[in-house]
mmCIF file of C-alpha atoms in Angstrom:
data_model
loop_
_atom_site.group_PDB
_atom_site.id
_atom_site.type_symbol
_atom_site.label_atom_id
_atom_site.label_comp_id
_atom_site.label_asym_id
_atom_site.label_seq_id
_atom_site.Cartn_x
_atom_site.Cartn_y
_atom_site.Cartn_z
ATOM 1 C CA MET A 20 66.726 -51.706 34.109
ATOM 2 C CA PHE A 21 68.037 -49.181 31.605
ATOM 3 C CA PRO A 22 68.522 -45.646 32.955
ATOM 4 C CA GLU A 23 65.323 -43.605 33.034
ATOM 5 C CA VAL A 24 65.295 -40.164 31.430
ATOM 6 C CA ILE A 25 62.351 -37.951 32.420
ATOM 7 C CA VAL A 26 61.584 -34.827 30.364
ATOM 8 C CA SER A 27 58.748 -32.338 29.923
ATOM 9 C CA GLY A 28 57.920 -29.009 28.343
ATOM 10 C CA SER A 29 58.520 -27.513 24.913
ATOM 11 C CA PRO A 30 60.307 -29.464 22.159
ATOM 12 C CA TYR A 31 63.594 -27.641 22.730
ATOM 13 C CA GLU A 32 63.374 -27.957 26.502
ATOM 14 C CA ARG A 33 62.553 -31.683 26.340
ATOM 15 C CA GLY A 34 65.488 -32.228 24.014
ATOM 16 C CA ARG A 35 67.811 -30.255 26.289
ATOM 17 C CA GLN A 36 66.735 -32.250 29.354
ATOM 18 C CA TYR A 37 67.154 -35.514 27.424
ATOM 19 C CA GLY A 38 70.641 -34.601 26.236
ATOM 20 C CA THR A 39 71.710 -33.441 29.695
ATOM 21 C CA GLN A 40 70.494 -36.541 31.524
ATOM 22 C CA ALA A 41 71.776 -38.997 28.902
ATOM 23 C CA ARG A 42 74.948 -37.135 27.919
ATOM 24 C CA ASP A 43 77.368 -40.030 28.404
ATOM 25 C CA ARG A 44 75.114 -42.467 26.552
ATOM 26 C CA VAL A 45 74.560 -40.020 23.692
ATOM 27 C CA ARG A 46 78.307 -39.711 23.261
ATOM 28 C CA ARG A 47 78.647 -43.496 23.362
ATOM 29 C CA SER A 48 76.045 -43.657 20.576
ATOM 30 C CA ILE A 49 78.075 -41.213 18.494
ATOM 31 C CA THR A 50 81.292 -43.189 18.985
ATOM 32 C CA SER A 51 79.597 -46.492 18.142
ATOM 33 C CA TYR A 52 77.778 -45.256 15.060
ATOM 34 C CA ALA A 53 80.930 -43.563 13.803
ATOM 35 C CA GLU A 54 82.513 -47.042 13.833
ATOM 36 C CA HIS A 55 79.467 -48.643 12.185
ATOM 37 C CA TYR A 56 79.195 -46.020 9.429
ATOM 38 C CA ASP A 57 82.873 -46.436 8.655
ATOM 39 C CA TYR A 58 82.626 -50.243 8.619
ATOM 40 C CA TYR A 59 79.495 -50.512 6.471
ATOM 41 C CA ALA A 60 79.360 -47.299 4.432
ATOM 42 C CA GLY A 61 83.031 -46.323 4.352
ATOM 43 C CA TRP A 62 82.176 -42.874 5.764
ATOM 44 C CA ASP A 63 84.218 -41.123 8.421
ATOM 45 C CA TRP A 64 82.249 -39.110 10.962
ATOM 46 C CA SER A 65 82.892 -35.809 9.181
ATOM 47 C CA ARG A 66 81.228 -37.123 6.047
ATOM 48 C CA SER A 67 78.426 -38.684 8.103
ATOM 49 C CA ARG A 68 77.674 -35.292 9.621
ATOM 50 C CA ARG A 69 77.647 -33.602 6.218
ATOM 51 C CA GLU A 70 75.365 -36.243 4.736
ATOM 52 C CA ALA A 71 73.042 -36.023 7.735
ATOM 53 C CA MET A 72 72.382 -32.320 7.315
ATOM 54 C CA ARG A 73 70.978 -32.969 3.844
ATOM 55 C CA PHE A 74 67.994 -34.536 5.635
ATOM 56 C CA LEU A 75 67.280 -31.534 7.864
ATOM 57 C CA PRO A 76 64.927 -29.723 5.404
ATOM 58 C CA ALA A 77 62.838 -32.897 5.011
ATOM 59 C CA ILE A 78 62.624 -33.240 8.804
ATOM 60 C CA SER A 79 61.658 -29.584 9.146
ATOM 61 C CA ASP A 80 58.942 -29.821 6.486
ATOM 62 C CA PHE A 81 57.406 -32.937 8.058
ATOM 63 C CA ALA A 82 57.805 -32.190 11.784
ATOM 64 C CA PRO A 83 59.345 -28.760 12.513
ATOM 65 C CA ALA A 84 59.043 -29.250 16.272
ATOM 66 C CA GLN A 85 61.386 -32.222 15.985
ATOM 67 C CA VAL A 86 64.127 -29.927 14.701
ATOM 68 C CA ASP A 87 63.806 -27.929 17.924
ATOM 69 C CA GLU A 88 63.943 -31.195 19.865
ATOM 70 C CA LEU A 89 67.127 -32.198 18.020
ATOM 71 C CA ARG A 90 68.693 -28.790 18.676
ATOM 72 C CA GLY A 91 67.874 -29.044 22.364
ATOM 73 C CA LEU A 92 69.265 -32.581 22.512
ATOM 74 C CA ALA A 93 72.541 -31.411 20.993
ATOM 75 C CA ALA A 94 72.768 -28.518 23.451
ATOM 76 C CA GLY A 95 72.076 -30.744 26.455
ATOM 77 C CA ALA A 96 74.591 -33.382 25.379
ATOM 78 C CA GLU A 97 77.136 -30.656 24.514
ATOM 79 C CA VAL A 98 77.630 -31.924 20.974
ATOM 80 C CA ASP A 99 76.834 -30.414 17.574
ATOM 81 C CA LEU A 100 73.443 -30.600 15.887
ATOM 82 C CA ASP A 101 75.167 -32.446 13.011
ATOM 83 C CA ASP A 102 76.126 -35.228 15.439
ATOM 84 C CA ILE A 103 72.549 -35.705 16.625
ATOM 85 C CA VAL A 104 71.051 -35.637 13.131
ATOM 86 C CA ALA A 105 73.683 -38.188 12.043
ATOM 87 C CA LEU A 106 72.460 -40.535 14.786
ATOM 88 C CA ASN A 107 68.871 -40.124 13.664
ATOM 89 C CA ILE A 108 69.633 -41.219 10.099
ATOM 90 C CA ARG A 109 71.341 -44.407 11.229
ATOM 91 C CA THR A 110 68.804 -46.583 9.367
ATOM 92 C CA GLU A 111 69.156 -44.616 6.128
ATOM 93 C CA VAL A 112 72.979 -44.808 6.253
ATOM 94 C CA LEU A 113 73.214 -48.451 7.257
ATOM 95 C CA TYR A 114 70.462 -50.039 5.184
ATOM 96 C CA SER A 115 71.551 -48.361 1.960
ATOM 97 C CA ALA A 116 75.070 -49.595 2.752
ATOM 98 C CA TYR A 117 73.766 -53.109 3.449
ATOM 99 C CA VAL A 118 72.057 -53.148 0.050
ATOM 100 C CA ARG A 119 75.135 -51.807 -1.772
ATOM 101 C CA ASN A 120 77.412 -54.327 -0.065
ATOM 102 C CA ALA A 121 75.057 -57.338 -0.016
ATOM 103 C CA GLY A 122 77.064 -60.542 0.020
ATOM 104 C CA GLU A 123 80.215 -58.832 1.275
ATOM 105 C CA LEU A 124 79.193 -57.945 4.840
ATOM 106 C CA ASN A 125 76.659 -59.466 7.237
ATOM 107 C CA ALA A 126 74.289 -56.934 8.762
ATOM 108 C CA PRO A 127 73.001 -57.514 12.306
ATOM 109 C CA ASP A 128 69.413 -58.780 12.416
ATOM 110 C CA GLU A 129 66.818 -56.624 14.120
ATOM 111 C CA CYS A 130 63.354 -57.333 15.567
ATOM 112 C CA SER A 131 60.425 -59.690 16.209
ATOM 113 C CA ALA A 132 57.102 -57.926 16.883
ATOM 114 C CA PHE A 133 53.514 -58.909 17.636
ATOM 115 C CA GLY A 134 50.085 -57.394 18.124
ATOM 116 C CA CYS A 135 46.856 -59.052 19.225
ATOM 117 C CA ALA A 136 43.277 -57.913 19.664
ATOM 118 C CA ALA A 137 41.119 -61.024 19.886
ATOM 119 C CA PRO A 138 37.354 -60.505 20.342
ATOM 120 C CA GLY A 139 36.517 -59.967 24.013
ATOM 121 C CA ARG A 140 40.183 -60.147 25.030
ATOM 122 C CA HIS A 141 42.906 -57.714 26.048
ATOM 123 C CA VAL A 142 44.780 -55.723 23.412
ATOM 124 C CA VAL A 143 48.455 -56.665 23.726
ATOM 125 C CA VAL A 144 51.517 -55.764 21.653
ATOM 126 C CA GLY A 145 55.267 -56.025 22.014
ATOM 127 C CA GLN A 146 58.579 -56.968 20.529
ATOM 128 C CA ASN A 147 62.176 -58.021 20.905
ATOM 129 C CA TRP A 148 64.621 -55.457 19.549
ATOM 130 C CA ASP A 149 67.766 -57.161 18.257
ATOM 131 C CA TRP A 150 70.767 -55.012 17.457
ATOM 132 C CA SER A 151 74.493 -54.602 18.040
ATOM 133 C CA PRO A 152 75.669 -55.391 21.585
ATOM 134 C CA PHE A 153 77.063 -51.872 22.078
ATOM 135 C CA ALA A 154 73.470 -50.649 22.422
ATOM 136 C CA LEU A 155 73.225 -52.192 25.900
ATOM 137 C CA ASP A 156 75.352 -49.204 26.949
ATOM 138 C CA THR A 157 73.334 -46.602 25.016
ATOM 139 C CA VAL A 158 69.643 -47.466 25.521
ATOM 140 C CA VAL A 159 67.495 -45.411 27.888
ATOM 141 C CA VAL A 160 63.852 -45.502 28.919
ATOM 142 C CA LEU A 161 62.698 -42.035 27.873
ATOM 143 C CA ARG A 162 59.592 -40.745 29.701
ATOM 144 C CA SER A 163 58.387 -37.622 27.934
ATOM 145 C CA THR A 164 55.533 -35.246 28.755
ATOM 146 C CA PRO A 165 55.249 -32.796 25.866
ATOM 147 C CA ASP A 166 53.295 -29.567 26.175
ATOM 148 C CA ASP A 167 51.830 -30.218 22.726
ATOM 149 C CA GLY A 168 50.662 -33.857 22.731
ATOM 150 C CA PRO A 169 50.261 -37.062 24.727
ATOM 151 C CA ALA A 170 52.888 -38.218 27.193
ATOM 152 C CA PHE A 171 54.848 -41.240 26.025
ATOM 153 C CA VAL A 172 57.444 -43.792 27.064
ATOM 154 C CA THR A 173 59.955 -45.137 24.572
ATOM 155 C CA VAL A 174 62.843 -47.577 24.851
ATOM 156 C CA VAL A 175 65.401 -45.848 22.649
ATOM 157 C CA GLU A 176 69.087 -45.483 21.889
ATOM 158 C CA ALA A 177 70.351 -42.292 23.536
ATOM 159 C CA GLY A 178 70.391 -39.469 21.013
ATOM 160 C CA LEU A 179 67.606 -40.888 18.851
ATOM 161 C CA LEU A 180 64.131 -39.406 18.977
ATOM 162 C CA MET A 181 62.087 -42.587 19.244
ATOM 163 C CA LYS A 182 62.134 -46.367 18.948
ATOM 164 C CA PHE A 183 59.189 -48.397 20.267
ATOM 165 C CA GLY A 184 56.758 -47.497 23.025
ATOM 166 C CA VAL A 185 53.306 -46.364 24.136
ATOM 167 C CA ASN A 186 51.557 -43.059 24.814
ATOM 168 C CA SER A 187 49.059 -41.849 27.404
ATOM 169 C CA ASP A 188 46.194 -41.914 24.883
ATOM 170 C CA GLY A 189 46.672 -45.664 24.611
ATOM 171 C CA LEU A 190 48.465 -45.833 21.245
ATOM 172 C CA ALA A 191 51.266 -48.424 21.095
ATOM 173 C CA LEU A 192 53.954 -48.501 18.427
ATOM 174 C CA MET A 193 56.201 -51.467 17.664
ATOM 175 C CA THR A 194 58.561 -51.552 14.719
ATOM 176 C CA ASN A 195 60.872 -53.599 12.501
ATOM 177 C CA ALA A 196 63.588 -52.357 10.193
ATOM 178 C CA LEU A 197 63.150 -53.446 6.579
ATOM 179 C CA GLY A 198 65.419 -53.235 3.556
ATOM 180 C CA SER A 199 65.126 -53.763 -0.164
ATOM 181 C CA SER A 200 66.670 -52.845 -3.490
ATOM 182 C CA GLU A 201 64.767 -49.538 -3.190
ATOM 183 C CA ASP A 202 66.757 -48.431 -0.134
ATOM 184 C CA LEU A 203 69.301 -46.155 -1.747
ATOM 185 C CA GLY A 204 69.853 -43.620 1.028
ATOM 186 C CA GLU A 205 68.016 -40.845 -0.804
ATOM 187 C CA VAL A 206 66.875 -37.819 1.161
ATOM 188 C CA GLY A 207 63.439 -37.996 2.775
ATOM 189 C CA VAL A 208 61.935 -38.171 6.242
ATOM 190 C CA PRO A 209 64.155 -40.488 8.333
ATOM 191 C CA TYR A 210 62.723 -43.610 9.960
ATOM 192 C CA HIS A 211 63.224 -42.446 13.551
ATOM 193 C CA VAL A 212 61.606 -39.089 12.774
ATOM 194 C CA VAL A 213 58.524 -40.924 11.473
ATOM 195 C CA LEU A 214 58.466 -43.018 14.648
ATOM 196 C CA ARG A 215 58.567 -39.872 16.800
ATOM 197 C CA ALA A 216 55.669 -38.377 14.830
ATOM 198 C CA LEU A 217 53.568 -41.524 15.231
ATOM 199 C CA ILE A 218 53.867 -41.689 19.016
ATOM 200 C CA GLY A 219 52.352 -38.202 19.138
ATOM 201 C CA CYS A 220 49.104 -39.465 17.585
ATOM 202 C CA ALA A 221 45.894 -40.150 19.486
ATOM 203 C CA ASP A 222 45.000 -43.430 17.814
ATOM 204 C CA VAL A 223 45.761 -45.797 14.951
ATOM 205 C CA ASP A 224 43.744 -43.817 12.393
ATOM 206 C CA GLU A 225 45.677 -40.618 13.087
ATOM 207 C CA ALA A 226 48.972 -42.515 12.928
ATOM 208 C CA LEU A 227 48.075 -44.009 9.548
ATOM 209 C CA LYS A 228 47.398 -40.493 8.224
ATOM 210 C CA ARG A 229 50.835 -39.368 9.434
ATOM 211 C CA ILE A 230 52.469 -42.231 7.563
ATOM 212 C CA ASP A 231 50.565 -41.232 4.435
ATOM 213 C CA GLU A 232 51.735 -37.630 4.849
ATOM 214 C CA SER A 233 55.410 -38.598 4.998
ATOM 215 C CA VAL A 234 57.831 -38.894 2.100
ATOM 216 C CA ARG A 235 60.066 -41.479 3.715
ATOM 217 C CA ALA A 236 63.775 -41.992 3.159
ATOM 218 C CA SER A 237 63.814 -45.718 3.939
ATOM 219 C CA SER A 238 61.779 -48.873 4.270
ATOM 220 C CA ALA A 239 60.326 -49.737 7.687
ATOM 221 C CA ASN A 240 57.553 -51.685 9.364
ATOM 222 C CA TYR A 241 55.142 -49.966 11.759
ATOM 223 C CA LEU A 242 52.888 -52.118 13.969
ATOM 224 C CA LEU A 243 50.234 -49.932 15.590
ATOM 225 C CA ALA A 244 47.520 -50.663 18.148
ATOM 226 C CA ASP A 245 45.153 -48.686 20.343
ATOM 227 C CA THR A 246 42.673 -49.261 23.138
ATOM 228 C CA THR A 247 39.713 -49.570 20.742
ATOM 229 C CA GLY A 248 41.150 -52.884 19.535
ATOM 230 C CA ALA A 249 42.564 -51.526 16.301
ATOM 231 C CA VAL A 250 45.758 -53.404 15.369
ATOM 232 C CA VAL A 251 47.335 -52.659 11.994
ATOM 233 C CA ASP A 252 50.713 -53.342 10.420
ATOM 234 C CA ILE A 253 52.173 -51.075 7.747
ATOM 235 C CA GLU A 254 55.068 -52.175 5.560
ATOM 236 C CA ALA A 255 56.348 -48.873 4.184
ATOM 237 C CA ARG A 256 58.720 -48.480 1.257
ATOM 238 C CA PRO A 257 60.769 -45.350 0.555
ATOM 239 C CA GLY A 258 58.491 -42.660 -0.829
ATOM 240 C CA ASP A 259 55.030 -41.297 -0.162
ATOM 241 C CA GLY A 260 51.707 -42.649 1.073
ATOM 242 C CA ALA A 261 51.117 -44.596 -2.124
ATOM 243 C CA ARG A 262 54.074 -46.852 -1.316
ATOM 244 C CA VAL A 263 52.753 -48.700 1.715
ATOM 245 C CA HIS A 264 51.282 -52.162 2.271
ATOM 246 C CA ARG A 265 48.675 -52.702 4.984
ATOM 247 C CA LEU A 266 48.491 -56.015 6.831
ATOM 248 C CA GLU A 267 45.541 -57.085 8.977
ATOM 249 C CA ARG A 268 45.171 -59.507 11.887
ATOM 250 C CA ASP A 269 44.608 -63.192 11.235
ATOM 251 C CA GLU A 270 41.369 -65.001 12.132
ATOM 252 C CA ARG A 271 42.437 -65.185 15.813
ATOM 253 C CA GLY A 272 43.207 -61.468 15.996
ATOM 254 C CA VAL A 273 47.012 -61.797 15.803
ATOM 255 C CA LEU A 274 49.629 -59.913 13.769
ATOM 256 C CA LEU A 275 53.279 -61.046 13.730
ATOM 257 C CA HIS A 276 56.190 -59.432 11.905
ATOM 258 C CA THR A 277 59.977 -59.658 11.661
ATOM 259 C CA ASN A 278 62.451 -58.068 9.220
ATOM 260 C CA HIS A 279 61.086 -58.761 5.755
ATOM 261 C CA PHE A 280 58.172 -57.763 3.563
ATOM 262 C CA VAL A 281 55.316 -60.272 3.556
ATOM 263 C CA SER A 282 52.696 -58.328 1.581
ATOM 264 C CA PRO A 283 51.815 -59.987 -1.740
ATOM 265 C CA GLY A 284 51.907 -56.504 -3.276
ATOM 266 C CA PHE A 285 55.623 -56.050 -2.582
ATOM 267 C CA ASP A 286 57.440 -56.262 -5.917
ATOM 268 C CA ALA A 287 61.043 -55.153 -5.238
ATOM 269 C CA LEU A 288 63.973 -57.332 -4.116
ATOM 270 C CA ASP A 289 63.845 -57.869 -0.361
ATOM 271 C CA TYR A 290 67.098 -57.579 1.553
ATOM 272 C CA LYS A 291 66.446 -61.012 3.054
ATOM 273 C CA ASP A 292 66.789 -62.466 -0.460
ATOM 274 C CA MET A 293 70.211 -60.852 -0.891
ATOM 275 C CA VAL A 294 71.941 -62.232 2.219
ATOM 276 C CA PRO A 295 71.583 -64.996 4.839
ATOM 277 C CA THR A 296 69.232 -63.843 7.600
ATOM 278 C CA THR A 297 67.199 -65.205 10.515
ATOM 279 C CA THR A 298 64.025 -63.260 9.748
ATOM 280 C CA ASP A 299 62.083 -66.198 8.242
ATOM 281 C CA LEU A 300 63.089 -68.535 11.066
ATOM 282 C CA ARG A 301 62.011 -66.073 13.736
ATOM 283 C CA LEU A 302 58.653 -65.381 12.124
ATOM 284 C CA GLU A 303 57.910 -69.074 11.616
ATOM 285 C CA ARG A 304 58.867 -69.981 15.179
ATOM 286 C CA PHE A 305 56.890 -67.098 16.681
ATOM 287 C CA ALA A 306 53.832 -68.171 14.668
ATOM 288 C CA GLU A 307 54.260 -71.783 15.789
ATOM 289 C CA ILE A 308 54.237 -70.784 19.456
ATOM 290 C CA VAL A 309 51.266 -68.437 19.156
ATOM 291 C CA HIS A 310 49.156 -70.719 16.990
ATOM 292 C CA ALA A 311 49.490 -73.528 19.553
ATOM 293 C CA ALA A 312 48.111 -71.329 22.359
ATOM 294 C CA ASP A 313 44.566 -71.430 23.707
ATOM 295 C CA ASP A 314 44.512 -67.743 24.704
ATOM 296 C CA VAL A 315 46.339 -65.510 22.212
ATOM 297 C CA SER A 316 45.850 -62.442 24.437
ATOM 298 C CA ASP A 317 47.771 -63.911 27.397
ATOM 299 C CA THR A 318 50.882 -61.836 28.081
ATOM 300 C CA ALA A 319 52.581 -64.951 29.503
ATOM 301 C CA LEU A 320 52.329 -66.469 26.019
ATOM 302 C CA TYR A 321 54.343 -63.619 24.563
ATOM 303 C CA GLU A 322 56.879 -63.766 27.373
ATOM 304 C CA ARG A 323 57.464 -67.396 26.358
ATOM 305 C CA ALA A 324 57.704 -66.494 22.680
ATOM 306 C CA LEU A 325 60.114 -63.609 23.239
ATOM 307 C CA THR A 326 62.407 -65.837 25.341
ATOM 308 C CA ASP A 327 62.389 -68.775 22.906
ATOM 309 C CA HIS A 328 65.780 -70.180 21.789
ATOM 310 C CA THR A 329 64.718 -72.635 19.075
ATOM 311 C CA ASN A 330 67.049 -72.310 16.038
ATOM 312 C CA ALA A 331 69.704 -70.500 18.119
ATOM 313 C CA PRO A 332 71.677 -68.410 17.330
ATOM 314 C CA GLY A 333 68.921 -67.422 14.876
ATOM 315 C CA SER A 334 66.228 -67.591 17.544
ATOM 316 C CA VAL A 335 63.594 -65.091 18.636
ATOM 317 C CA CYS A 336 65.597 -64.476 21.820
ATOM 318 C CA ARG A 337 69.072 -63.771 20.499
ATOM 319 C CA HIS A 338 72.491 -63.931 22.101
ATOM 320 C CA THR A 339 75.786 -62.676 20.754
ATOM 321 C CA ASP A 340 77.535 -64.969 18.283
ATOM 322 C CA HIS A 341 81.190 -64.241 19.056
ATOM 323 C CA THR A 342 82.373 -66.073 15.922
ATOM 324 C CA LEU A 343 81.212 -63.065 13.868
ATOM 325 C CA PRO A 344 83.154 -59.811 13.484
ATOM 326 C CA GLU A 345 82.050 -57.372 16.183
ATOM 327 C CA PRO A 346 80.024 -55.024 13.909
ATOM 328 C CA ASP A 347 78.079 -58.023 12.516
ATOM 329 C CA GLN A 348 77.087 -59.352 15.929
ATOM 330 C CA SER A 349 73.475 -59.185 17.057
ATOM 331 C CA MET A 350 71.636 -59.784 20.316
ATOM 332 C CA THR A 351 68.293 -58.960 21.899
ATOM 333 C CA VAL A 352 69.128 -55.598 23.419
ATOM 334 C CA ALA A 353 65.663 -54.868 24.802
ATOM 335 C CA ALA A 354 62.120 -56.187 24.765
ATOM 336 C CA ALA A 355 58.679 -54.889 25.683
ATOM 337 C CA ILE A 356 55.158 -56.180 26.244
ATOM 338 C CA VAL A 357 52.253 -53.724 26.444
ATOM 339 C CA ASP A 358 48.775 -54.580 27.717
ATOM 340 C CA LEU A 359 46.733 -51.632 26.462
ATOM 341 C CA THR A 360 43.570 -52.835 28.183
ATOM 342 C CA ASP A 361 45.168 -52.906 31.652
ATOM 343 C CA ARG A 362 47.555 -50.003 30.872
ATOM 344 C CA ARG A 363 50.569 -52.118 31.756
ATOM 345 C CA LEU A 364 54.071 -51.774 30.295
ATOM 346 C CA LEU A 365 56.787 -54.401 30.812
ATOM 347 C CA VAL A 366 60.378 -53.931 29.644
ATOM 348 C CA ALA A 367 63.387 -56.271 29.601
ATOM 349 C CA GLU A 368 66.989 -55.102 29.571
ATOM 350 C CA GLY A 369 69.031 -57.399 27.318
ATOM 351 C CA PRO A 370 67.803 -60.869 26.341
ATOM 352 C CA PRO A 371 64.539 -61.292 28.273
ATOM 353 C CA CYS A 372 65.472 -64.852 29.231
ATOM 354 C CA GLU A 373 68.216 -63.465 31.492
ATOM 355 C CA HIS A 374 66.540 -60.825 33.648
ATOM 356 C CA GLY A 375 62.865 -61.121 32.771
ATOM 357 C CA PHE A 376 60.399 -58.290 32.260
ATOM 358 C CA GLU A 377 60.068 -55.447 34.746
ATOM 359 C CA PRO A 378 57.111 -53.053 35.071
ATOM 360 C CA VAL A 379 57.615 -49.475 33.901
ATOM 361 C CA ALA A 380 55.244 -46.677 34.925
ATOM 362 C CA TRP A 381 52.577 -45.874 32.349
ATOM 363 C CA PRO A 382 53.149 -42.610 30.446
ATOM 364 C CA GLY A 383 51.715 -39.603 32.191
ATOM 365 C CA THR A 384 51.845 -41.227 35.631
ATOM 366 C CA ALA A 385 54.439 -40.865 38.370
#
């Protein structure tokens, strides 16, 4: 299993503990993203740091406590605040570069996510997170107990505030990166800052309000669920609360999502229509598996789906294609399945077909 990082206290103190415990992995994140920003955006790390600090006022306006968390993280990892902020705008840097360079470079594919709340059944959510292979050496399982909100567990790249996870109030958050012709890298609230704000919410309704309150810098997909059986998917475009599309469960209580907009109200040019991508294949295959099942709330069903290799290398469970240049390579770095009804969290390190899913302690418990 990925290394566990356990933190508690004030925002600054949690950040400091995080940076101290994950120092080597944070520095590996910095080295790796410096290479990625140079490859895709043509920015050296000095420019990346300068560009990152343009986002700090937007972060402070939206979630001032997160600035303290970032400062503590930098102190604990013994790096500069600029370095940590530059990590936390990785989506804004890379997706605007992908759009600018569409057709010239192949971006790594990202995620396949699901949520299900069938009548009278368990509420279950989860995802595969596909990304560059270097992340196997940067991911941690961060267990955080804030003094100002619910405890949470997130599977996250070291140095970033949040990825996907669950909190002690029973709110689960899964996510997919999205891109379109509207992703221009303009200043706003970064994707990973929004994610961190959402995991601090008590339920889906509160999380939806936080999305509406944000003026986002990039596109992203947020799949939210809570113990009441609420399961909602939000495709968010850059901008404010007016620029979101809400997706509901199908007739069997299931929501599936990969890395493209599916809302009929989306009227920009999707990144998937600019370059070859596996996102359609993964969504179609995931739907095929789930729709053939008798019990769509069975966690074993989703273990099968998340380990499926149909259409490889463009499968739901992804393995490195070594014929591609190293920055363009993609693999399933981590996966999670959450049973909110039974308060059970399962996490896989690397492609889940290789090591399977292991239980991780529920947030707020020992």
